Amino acid sequence: MRTRALIALPVLAACFSATPVRADATAGSIQIGGFVDLYAAYNRNRPADHINFLPGANTLGSRAGELAVDFAAVEIQRDPAPVGFHLIVGAGDELTVLHPGESAASRDTFRNVYQASLSYLVPVGRGLRIEAGIYPSHIGFESALARDTWSYTGSWAANFSPYYQTGVKAAYAWSDRWSAELHVVNGWQLIRDDNGGKSVGTRVAWTSPRASVAVNGWVGPELPGDDRHLRTLIDLVATVKAGDRLDLALESYAGRQELPAATAQRWTALDLYARYRLDRTWAAALRLERFDDPDAGISGAPQRLHGVTVTLEARPHPAAILRLEARYDRSTMPVFSAADPGIRRRDQLLFIAGSIFTF
């Protein structure tokens, strides 16, 4: 896998040194761009393994005590007219963390891929959009890409639900406010399936100029080699434009995993968000979160996690996003790395400086 990353880096460097070419964002045009996401993180625990979060969790700011590249990517896309595509490939810490559930062969093959999908706009009514391939999950409020989020690091809710999925989806808006999606995918953040079943996702959303509500669902067999026992999740995301400068958001979900021993594991998440624009350049964001996993169903330990994240953001140029972030996490179990490799701590305090440059 390391060899593939080393091969990818000079390709990316050549792309970044070339003059950016971006076609006008009109239907049928090809848009070429990309971004470089750099960060430095200080962890008060001074972890010996340099890992800030739980194994396989948090694609953003995952390494402590380092100057690091989270994600350097090339992005090529074409809106469906009627055929389109979307490709994001790159290298960095994010892609090392992003594929924890994949087999070793799948991680090696798709290590540098974030998205690779084709789309087709069926001329039915207002337009039925079909998309197939590897594409971002319909679950959740946050994205795995820092450029598309209010905070630099991701919430526990985001990291314990899929960031991407592989399959096919149909999306249709039957009015200016109501839309729906249906997904048939290989599995829970999987490119290659690990059993013989398929998972189904749904989304129903209502949107207005000042508010939106989406209800997202998931059901499917997610245990390796097991087509019978189902994982289910129901996810609610709501946003409100509370003023000209203030935006609020909420995400809450409940998950359940059936087990062969006629039992089940359950987990829940609740996140509250606020973002205030100070002026055209500066903004501040707050995230409060609680994640309950009493049965160790998804996080790897029977625990309750609380988190507070404060982010200061500057956009001095349309192509630059700069963020300073302070984050405190606390668990009911000792799950965080410490300076002594033999010790785990119940809490951690992070300070992160992130910079995202787009072209």
CSV table of C-alpha atoms in Angstrom, one decimal:
chain,number,residue,atom,x,y,z
A,1,MET,CA,0.0,0.0,0.0
A,2,ARG,CA,2.9,2.4,0.8
A,3,THR,CA,4.2,1.9,-2.8
A,4,ARG,CA,0.9,3.0,-4.3
A,5,ALA,CA,0.9,6.1,-2.2
A,6,LEU,CA,4.5,7.0,-3.2
A,7,ILE,CA,3.5,6.5,-6.9
A,8,ALA,CA,0.4,8.8,-6.4
A,9,LEU,CA,2.4,11.6,-4.8
A,10,PRO,CA,4.4,12.7,-7.9
A,11,VAL,CA,1.3,12.5,-10.0
A,12,LEU,CA,-0.4,14.8,-7.6
A,13,ALA,CA,2.6,17.1,-7.5
A,14,ALA,CA,2.5,17.4,-11.3
A,15,CYS,CA,-1.2,18.3,-11.2
A,16,PHE,CA,-0.7,20.9,-8.6
A,17,SER,CA,2.2,22.5,-10.4
A,18,ALA,CA,0.3,22.7,-13.7
A,19,THR,CA,-2.0,25.6,-14.5
A,20,PRO,CA,-5.5,24.8,-13.1
A,21,VAL,CA,-8.1,24.2,-15.8
A,22,ARG,CA,-11.7,24.6,-14.8
A,23,ALA,CA,-14.5,24.6,-17.3
A,24,ASP,CA,-17.5,26.8,-16.7
A,25,ALA,CA,-19.9,25.0,-14.4
A,26,THR,CA,-22.5,24.5,-17.1
A,27,ALA,CA,-24.4,21.3,-17.8
A,28,GLY,CA,-22.2,18.9,-19.7
A,29,SER,CA,-18.9,20.7,-19.0
A,30,ILE,CA,-16.0,18.9,-17.5
A,31,GLN,CA,-14.7,20.6,-14.3
A,32,ILE,CA,-11.1,19.9,-13.2
A,33,GLY,CA,-9.8,20.9,-9.8
A,34,GLY,CA,-8.6,19.6,-6.5
A,35,PHE,CA,-7.5,20.6,-3.0
A,36,VAL,CA,-4.6,20.2,-0.5
A,37,ASP,CA,-5.5,19.8,3.2
A,38,LEU,CA,-2.7,20.3,5.6
A,39,TYR,CA,-2.8,20.2,9.4
A,40,ALA,CA,-0.8,20.1,12.6
A,41,ALA,CA,-2.2,18.7,15.8
A,42,TYR,CA,-1.1,18.9,19.5
A,43,ASN,CA,-2.6,16.3,21.9
A,44,ARG,CA,-2.2,17.1,25.6
A,45,ASN,CA,-1.8,13.3,26.2
A,46,ARG,CA,1.3,13.2,24.0
A,47,PRO,CA,0.4,9.8,22.6
A,48,ALA,CA,3.4,7.5,22.0
A,49,ASP,CA,1.7,6.1,18.9
A,50,HIS,CA,0.8,9.6,17.6
A,51,ILE,CA,-2.8,8.5,17.2
A,52,ASN,CA,-5.5,11.1,18.3
A,53,PHE,CA,-8.6,9.0,18.1
A,54,LEU,CA,-9.9,5.4,18.3
A,55,PRO,CA,-8.5,2.9,15.8
A,56,GLY,CA,-10.2,3.4,12.4
A,57,ALA,CA,-12.0,6.6,13.6
A,58,ASN,CA,-11.7,10.2,12.5
A,59,THR,CA,-10.4,10.7,9.0
A,60,LEU,CA,-9.5,14.4,9.8
A,61,GLY,CA,-6.6,15.3,12.1
A,62,SER,CA,-5.8,11.7,13.0
A,63,ARG,CA,-2.1,12.2,13.8
A,64,ALA,CA,-0.6,14.0,16.8
A,65,GLY,CA,2.7,15.9,17.1
A,66,GLU,CA,3.2,16.0,13.4
A,67,LEU,CA,3.0,18.4,10.4
A,68,ALA,CA,0.8,16.2,8.1
A,69,VAL,CA,-1.0,16.0,4.8
A,70,ASP,CA,-4.6,15.0,5.6
A,71,PHE,CA,-5.6,14.8,1.9
A,72,ALA,CA,-4.1,16.0,-1.4
A,73,ALA,CA,-6.6,15.3,-4.2
A,74,VAL,CA,-7.4,15.8,-7.8
A,75,GLU,CA,-11.1,16.1,-8.6
A,76,ILE,CA,-12.7,15.7,-12.0
A,77,GLN,CA,-16.5,15.9,-12.5
A,78,ARG,CA,-19.2,16.4,-15.1
A,79,ASP,CA,-22.8,17.1,-14.2
A,80,PRO,CA,-25.1,14.6,-15.9
A,81,ALA,CA,-26.3,15.9,-19.2
A,82,PRO,CA,-27.6,13.3,-19.4
A,83,VAL,CA,-24.3,11.3,-18.5
A,84,GLY,CA,-21.9,12.5,-15.8
A,85,PHE,CA,-19.2,11.4,-13.5
A,86,HIS,CA,-17.3,12.3,-10.3
A,87,LEU,CA,-13.8,11.2,-9.5
A,88,ILE,CA,-11.7,12.2,-6.4
A,89,VAL,CA,-8.4,10.5,-6.0
A,90,GLY,CA,-5.4,11.4,-3.9
A,91,ALA,CA,-3.2,10.5,-0.9
A,92,GLY,CA,-2.8,11.4,2.7
A,93,ASP,CA,-3.6,10.4,6.3
A,94,GLU,CA,-7.4,10.5,5.6
A,95,LEU,CA,-7.2,7.7,3.1
A,96,THR,CA,-5.2,5.6,5.5
A,97,VAL,CA,-8.1,5.8,8.0
A,98,LEU,CA,-11.0,5.9,5.6
A,99,HIS,CA,-11.1,2.2,4.7
A,100,PRO,CA,-11.0,0.3,8.0
A,101,GLY,CA,-13.6,-2.3,7.1
A,102,GLU,CA,-12.1,-3.3,3.8
A,103,SER,CA,-10.1,-6.4,3.2
A,104,ALA,CA,-6.4,-6.1,2.8
A,105,ALA,CA,-6.7,-6.6,-1.0
A,106,SER,CA,-9.5,-4.0,-1.3
A,107,ARG,CA,-7.5,-1.4,0.8
A,108,ASP,CA,-4.5,-1.9,-1.5
A,109,THR,CA,-6.5,-1.6,-4.7
A,110,PHE,CA,-8.7,1.4,-3.7
A,111,ARG,CA,-6.3,3.1,-1.3
A,112,ASN,CA,-6.1,6.3,-3.2
A,113,VAL,CA,-9.8,6.5,-4.2
A,114,TYR,CA,-12.4,8.7,-2.3
A,115,GLN,CA,-15.1,8.8,-5.0
A,116,ALA,CA,-15.5,7.2,-8.4
A,117,SER,CA,-19.0,7.2,-9.8
A,118,LEU,CA,-21.1,7.6,-13.0
A,119,SER,CA,-24.4,9.3,-13.1
A,120,TYR,CA,-27.3,9.4,-15.6
A,121,LEU,CA,-30.2,11.8,-15.7
A,122,VAL,CA,-33.4,10.0,-16.8
A,123,PRO,CA,-35.8,12.4,-18.5
A,124,VAL,CA,-38.8,11.5,-16.3
A,125,GLY,CA,-40.8,14.3,-14.7
A,126,ARG,CA,-38.3,16.7,-13.0
A,127,GLY,CA,-35.4,14.3,-13.7
A,128,LEU,CA,-34.6,11.0,-12.1
A,129,ARG,CA,-30.8,10.9,-11.2
A,130,ILE,CA,-29.1,7.5,-11.2
A,131,GLU,CA,-25.6,7.2,-9.7
A,132,ALA,CA,-23.5,4.1,-9.5
A,133,GLY,CA,-20.0,3.4,-8.1
A,134,ILE,CA,-18.2,4.7,-5.0
A,135,TYR,CA,-19.9,7.8,-3.7
A,136,PRO,CA,-20.5,9.7,-0.4
A,137,SER,CA,-22.9,8.2,2.1
A,138,HIS,CA,-26.4,9.6,2.4
A,139,ILE,CA,-26.2,9.2,6.2
A,140,GLY,CA,-25.2,12.2,8.4
A,141,PHE,CA,-24.6,15.9,8.6
A,142,GLU,CA,-20.8,16.0,8.2
A,143,SER,CA,-18.6,15.1,5.3
A,144,ALA,CA,-15.2,13.3,5.4
A,145,LEU,CA,-13.8,16.3,3.5
A,146,ALA,CA,-12.9,19.2,5.8
A,147,ARG,CA,-13.7,21.7,3.1
A,148,ASP,CA,-17.4,20.7,3.4
A,149,THR,CA,-17.8,20.8,7.2
A,150,TRP,CA,-18.1,23.5,9.9
A,151,SER,CA,-15.4,21.9,12.1
A,152,TYR,CA,-12.0,20.6,11.1
A,153,THR,CA,-12.2,17.2,12.8
A,154,GLY,CA,-15.3,14.9,12.5
A,155,SER,CA,-17.8,14.1,15.2
A,156,TRP,CA,-18.2,10.7,16.8
A,157,ALA,CA,-21.6,10.3,15.1
A,158,ALA,CA,-19.9,10.9,11.7
A,159,ASN,CA,-17.1,8.5,12.3
A,160,PHE,CA,-19.3,5.6,13.5
A,161,SER,CA,-21.6,5.8,10.4
A,162,PRO,CA,-20.6,5.4,6.8
A,163,TYR,CA,-18.6,8.1,5.0
A,164,TYR,CA,-18.9,6.4,1.7
A,165,GLN,CA,-20.8,3.5,0.1
A,166,THR,CA,-20.5,1.4,-3.1
A,167,GLY,CA,-23.6,0.6,-5.1
A,168,VAL,CA,-26.3,2.4,-7.0
A,169,LYS,CA,-28.8,5.1,-6.0
A,170,ALA,CA,-31.8,6.7,-7.5
A,171,ALA,CA,-32.6,10.3,-6.4
A,172,TYR,CA,-35.8,12.3,-7.4
A,173,ALA,CA,-37.2,15.7,-6.4
A,174,TRP,CA,-40.9,15.8,-6.9
A,175,SER,CA,-41.2,19.4,-5.9
A,176,ASP,CA,-39.0,22.4,-5.0
A,177,ARG,CA,-39.0,21.2,-1.3
A,178,TRP,CA,-39.5,17.4,-1.3
A,179,SER,CA,-37.0,14.8,-2.5
A,180,ALA,CA,-36.2,11.2,-1.9
A,181,GLU,CA,-33.4,8.7,-2.5
A,182,LEU,CA,-33.1,4.9,-2.6
A,183,HIS,CA,-29.7,3.1,-2.3
A,184,VAL,CA,-28.7,-0.5,-2.9
A,185,VAL,CA,-25.1,-0.9,-1.7
A,186,ASN,CA,-22.5,-3.5,-0.9
A,187,GLY,CA,-22.4,-2.7,2.8
A,188,TRP,CA,-21.4,-0.4,5.7
A,189,GLN,CA,-18.5,1.7,4.3
A,190,LEU,CA,-17.4,-1.1,2.0
A,191,ILE,CA,-16.2,-1.1,-1.6
A,192,ARG,CA,-16.1,-4.9,-1.8
A,193,ASP,CA,-18.8,-6.8,0.1
A,194,ASP,CA,-17.8,-9.1,2.9
A,195,ASN,CA,-20.9,-11.4,2.7
A,196,GLY,CA,-23.6,-12.4,0.2
A,197,GLY,CA,-26.2,-9.8,1.1
A,198,LYS,CA,-26.9,-6.3,0.0
A,199,SER,CA,-27.9,-3.3,2.1
A,200,VAL,CA,-30.6,-0.8,1.4
A,201,GLY,CA,-30.5,2.9,2.3
A,202,THR,CA,-33.3,5.5,2.1
A,203,ARG,CA,-33.6,9.3,2.4
A,204,VAL,CA,-36.6,11.6,2.5
A,205,ALA,CA,-35.8,15.3,2.7
A,206,TRP,CA,-37.7,18.6,3.0
A,207,THR,CA,-35.9,21.8,2.2
A,208,SER,CA,-36.9,25.5,2.4
A,209,PRO,CA,-34.8,28.7,2.1
A,210,ARG,CA,-34.3,28.8,5.9
A,211,ALA,CA,-34.6,25.2,7.1
A,212,SER,CA,-34.2,21.6,6.1
A,213,VAL,CA,-35.1,18.2,7.6
A,214,ALA,CA,-33.9,14.8,6.3
A,215,VAL,CA,-34.7,11.3,7.6
A,216,ASN,CA,-32.2,8.7,6.5
A,217,GLY,CA,-32.5,4.9,6.9
A,218,TRP,CA,-30.2,1.9,6.6
A,219,VAL,CA,-30.9,-1.9,6.8
A,220,GLY,CA,-28.7,-4.8,5.7
A,221,PRO,CA,-26.5,-7.7,6.8
A,222,GLU,CA,-23.2,-6.2,8.0
A,223,LEU,CA,-21.4,-9.0,9.8
A,224,PRO,CA,-18.6,-10.6,7.8
A,225,GLY,CA,-19.8,-13.9,6.2
A,226,ASP,CA,-23.3,-13.5,7.7
A,227,ASP,CA,-26.3,-12.7,5.4
A,228,ARG,CA,-28.9,-13.2,8.1
A,229,HIS,CA,-28.4,-10.8,11.0
A,230,LEU,CA,-29.2,-7.2,10.1
A,231,ARG,CA,-27.9,-3.8,11.1
A,232,THR,CA,-30.4,-1.0,11.1
A,233,LEU,CA,-30.0,2.7,11.6
A,234,ILE,CA,-32.4,5.7,11.5
A,235,ASP,CA,-30.8,9.1,11.2
A,236,LEU,CA,-32.4,12.6,11.6
A,237,VAL,CA,-30.6,15.7,10.3
A,238,ALA,CA,-32.2,19.2,10.7
A,239,THR,CA,-30.8,22.6,9.9
A,240,VAL,CA,-32.1,26.1,10.6
A,241,LYS,CA,-31.0,29.5,9.4
A,242,ALA,CA,-31.6,31.3,12.6
A,243,GLY,CA,-30.4,34.7,11.3
A,244,ASP,CA,-28.4,36.4,8.6
A,245,ARG,CA,-25.2,35.2,10.3
A,246,LEU,CA,-26.3,32.3,12.5
A,247,ASP,CA,-26.8,28.7,11.3
A,248,LEU,CA,-27.9,25.8,13.6
A,249,ALA,CA,-28.0,22.1,13.0
A,250,LEU,CA,-28.9,18.9,14.8
A,251,GLU,CA,-28.1,15.2,14.1
A,252,SER,CA,-29.5,12.3,16.0
A,253,TYR,CA,-29.5,8.6,15.2
A,254,ALA,CA,-30.1,5.2,16.7
A,255,GLY,CA,-28.4,2.0,15.4
A,256,ARG,CA,-28.9,-1.7,16.1
A,257,GLN,CA,-27.0,-4.8,15.2
A,258,GLU,CA,-28.5,-8.3,15.5
A,259,LEU,CA,-26.2,-11.0,16.8
A,260,PRO,CA,-26.2,-14.8,16.2
A,261,ALA,CA,-26.8,-15.4,19.9
A,262,ALA,CA,-30.4,-14.0,19.6
A,263,THR,CA,-29.2,-10.7,21.2
A,264,ALA,CA,-28.6,-7.3,19.8
A,265,GLN,CA,-26.2,-4.3,20.3
A,266,ARG,CA,-27.5,-0.8,20.2
A,267,TRP,CA,-26.0,2.7,20.0
A,268,THR,CA,-27.2,6.3,19.8
A,269,ALA,CA,-25.8,9.7,18.8
A,270,LEU,CA,-26.8,13.3,19.4
A,271,ASP,CA,-24.9,16.2,18.0
A,272,LEU,CA,-25.8,19.9,18.2
A,273,TYR,CA,-24.1,22.5,15.9
A,274,ALA,CA,-23.9,26.3,15.7
A,275,ARG,CA,-22.0,28.4,13.2
A,276,TYR,CA,-21.8,32.2,13.3
A,277,ARG,CA,-20.3,34.3,10.5
A,278,LEU,CA,-18.5,37.3,12.1
A,279,ASP,CA,-18.0,38.9,8.7
A,280,ARG,CA,-17.1,37.9,5.1
A,281,THR,CA,-13.8,36.4,6.2
A,282,TRP,CA,-14.3,35.1,9.8
A,283,ALA,CA,-16.6,32.5,11.3
A,284,ALA,CA,-16.9,30.5,14.5
A,285,ALA,CA,-18.4,27.1,15.1
A,286,LEU,CA,-19.4,25.1,18.1
A,287,ARG,CA,-20.2,21.4,18.3
A,288,LEU,CA,-21.6,19.5,21.3
A,289,GLU,CA,-21.9,15.7,21.1
A,290,ARG,CA,-22.8,12.6,22.9
A,291,PHE,CA,-22.4,9.1,21.7
A,292,ASP,CA,-23.7,6.1,23.6
A,293,ASP,CA,-22.4,2.6,22.8
A,294,PRO,CA,-23.2,0.5,25.9
A,295,ASP,CA,-22.9,-2.8,24.1
A,296,ALA,CA,-19.7,-2.1,22.2
A,297,GLY,CA,-21.7,-2.4,19.1
A,298,ILE,CA,-19.8,0.0,16.8
A,299,SER,CA,-17.0,1.9,18.7
A,300,GLY,CA,-15.0,-1.1,20.0
A,301,ALA,CA,-15.7,-0.6,23.7
A,302,PRO,CA,-18.8,-0.4,26.0
A,303,GLN,CA,-18.7,3.4,26.5
A,304,ARG,CA,-20.3,6.8,26.5
A,305,LEU,CA,-18.4,9.5,24.6
A,306,HIS,CA,-18.9,13.3,25.2
A,307,GLY,CA,-17.2,15.9,23.1
A,308,VAL,CA,-17.0,19.7,22.8
A,309,THR,CA,-15.3,21.3,19.7
A,310,VAL,CA,-14.8,25.0,19.1
A,311,THR,CA,-13.5,26.2,15.7
A,312,LEU,CA,-12.4,29.6,14.4
A,313,GLU,CA,-12.3,29.8,10.6
A,314,ALA,CA,-10.9,32.4,8.2
A,315,ARG,CA,-11.4,32.5,4.5
A,316,PRO,CA,-9.0,35.2,3.3
A,317,HIS,CA,-9.3,34.1,-0.3
A,318,PRO,CA,-11.9,32.0,-2.2
A,319,ALA,CA,-9.3,29.3,-2.6
A,320,ALA,CA,-8.2,29.1,1.1
A,321,ILE,CA,-9.8,27.9,4.3
A,322,LEU,CA,-7.8,28.3,7.5
A,323,ARG,CA,-9.0,26.8,10.8
A,324,LEU,CA,-7.9,26.8,14.5
A,325,GLU,CA,-9.7,24.2,16.6
A,326,ALA,CA,-9.8,23.1,20.2
A,327,ARG,CA,-11.5,19.8,21.0
A,328,TYR,CA,-12.1,18.0,24.2
A,329,ASP,CA,-13.3,14.3,24.3
A,330,ARG,CA,-14.2,12.2,27.3
A,331,SER,CA,-15.2,8.6,27.5
A,332,THR,CA,-16.4,6.4,30.3
A,333,MET,CA,-13.7,3.9,29.4
A,334,PRO,CA,-9.9,4.4,29.0
A,335,VAL,CA,-9.7,4.4,25.2
A,336,PHE,CA,-7.3,7.2,24.3
A,337,SER,CA,-3.6,6.8,23.7
A,338,ALA,CA,-1.1,8.2,26.2
A,339,ALA,CA,2.6,9.0,26.4
A,340,ASP,CA,3.1,5.6,28.0
A,341,PRO,CA,2.2,2.9,25.5
A,342,GLY,CA,0.9,0.7,28.3
A,343,ILE,CA,-1.6,3.3,29.6
A,344,ARG,CA,-4.9,4.4,28.1
A,345,ARG,CA,-6.7,7.6,29.2
A,346,ARG,CA,-10.4,8.5,29.5
A,347,ASP,CA,-10.0,11.9,28.0
A,348,GLN,CA,-8.0,14.0,25.6
A,349,LEU,CA,-7.6,17.7,24.7
A,350,LEU,CA,-6.6,18.6,21.1
A,351,PHE,CA,-5.5,21.8,19.4
A,352,ILE,CA,-5.4,21.6,15.6
A,353,ALA,CA,-4.4,24.1,12.9
A,354,GLY,CA,-5.8,23.2,9.5
A,355,SER,CA,-5.4,24.8,6.1
A,356,ILE,CA,-7.3,23.7,3.0
A,357,PHE,CA,-6.3,25.1,-0.4
A,358,THR,CA,-8.4,24.5,-3.5
A,359,PHE,CA,-7.7,25.0,-7.1
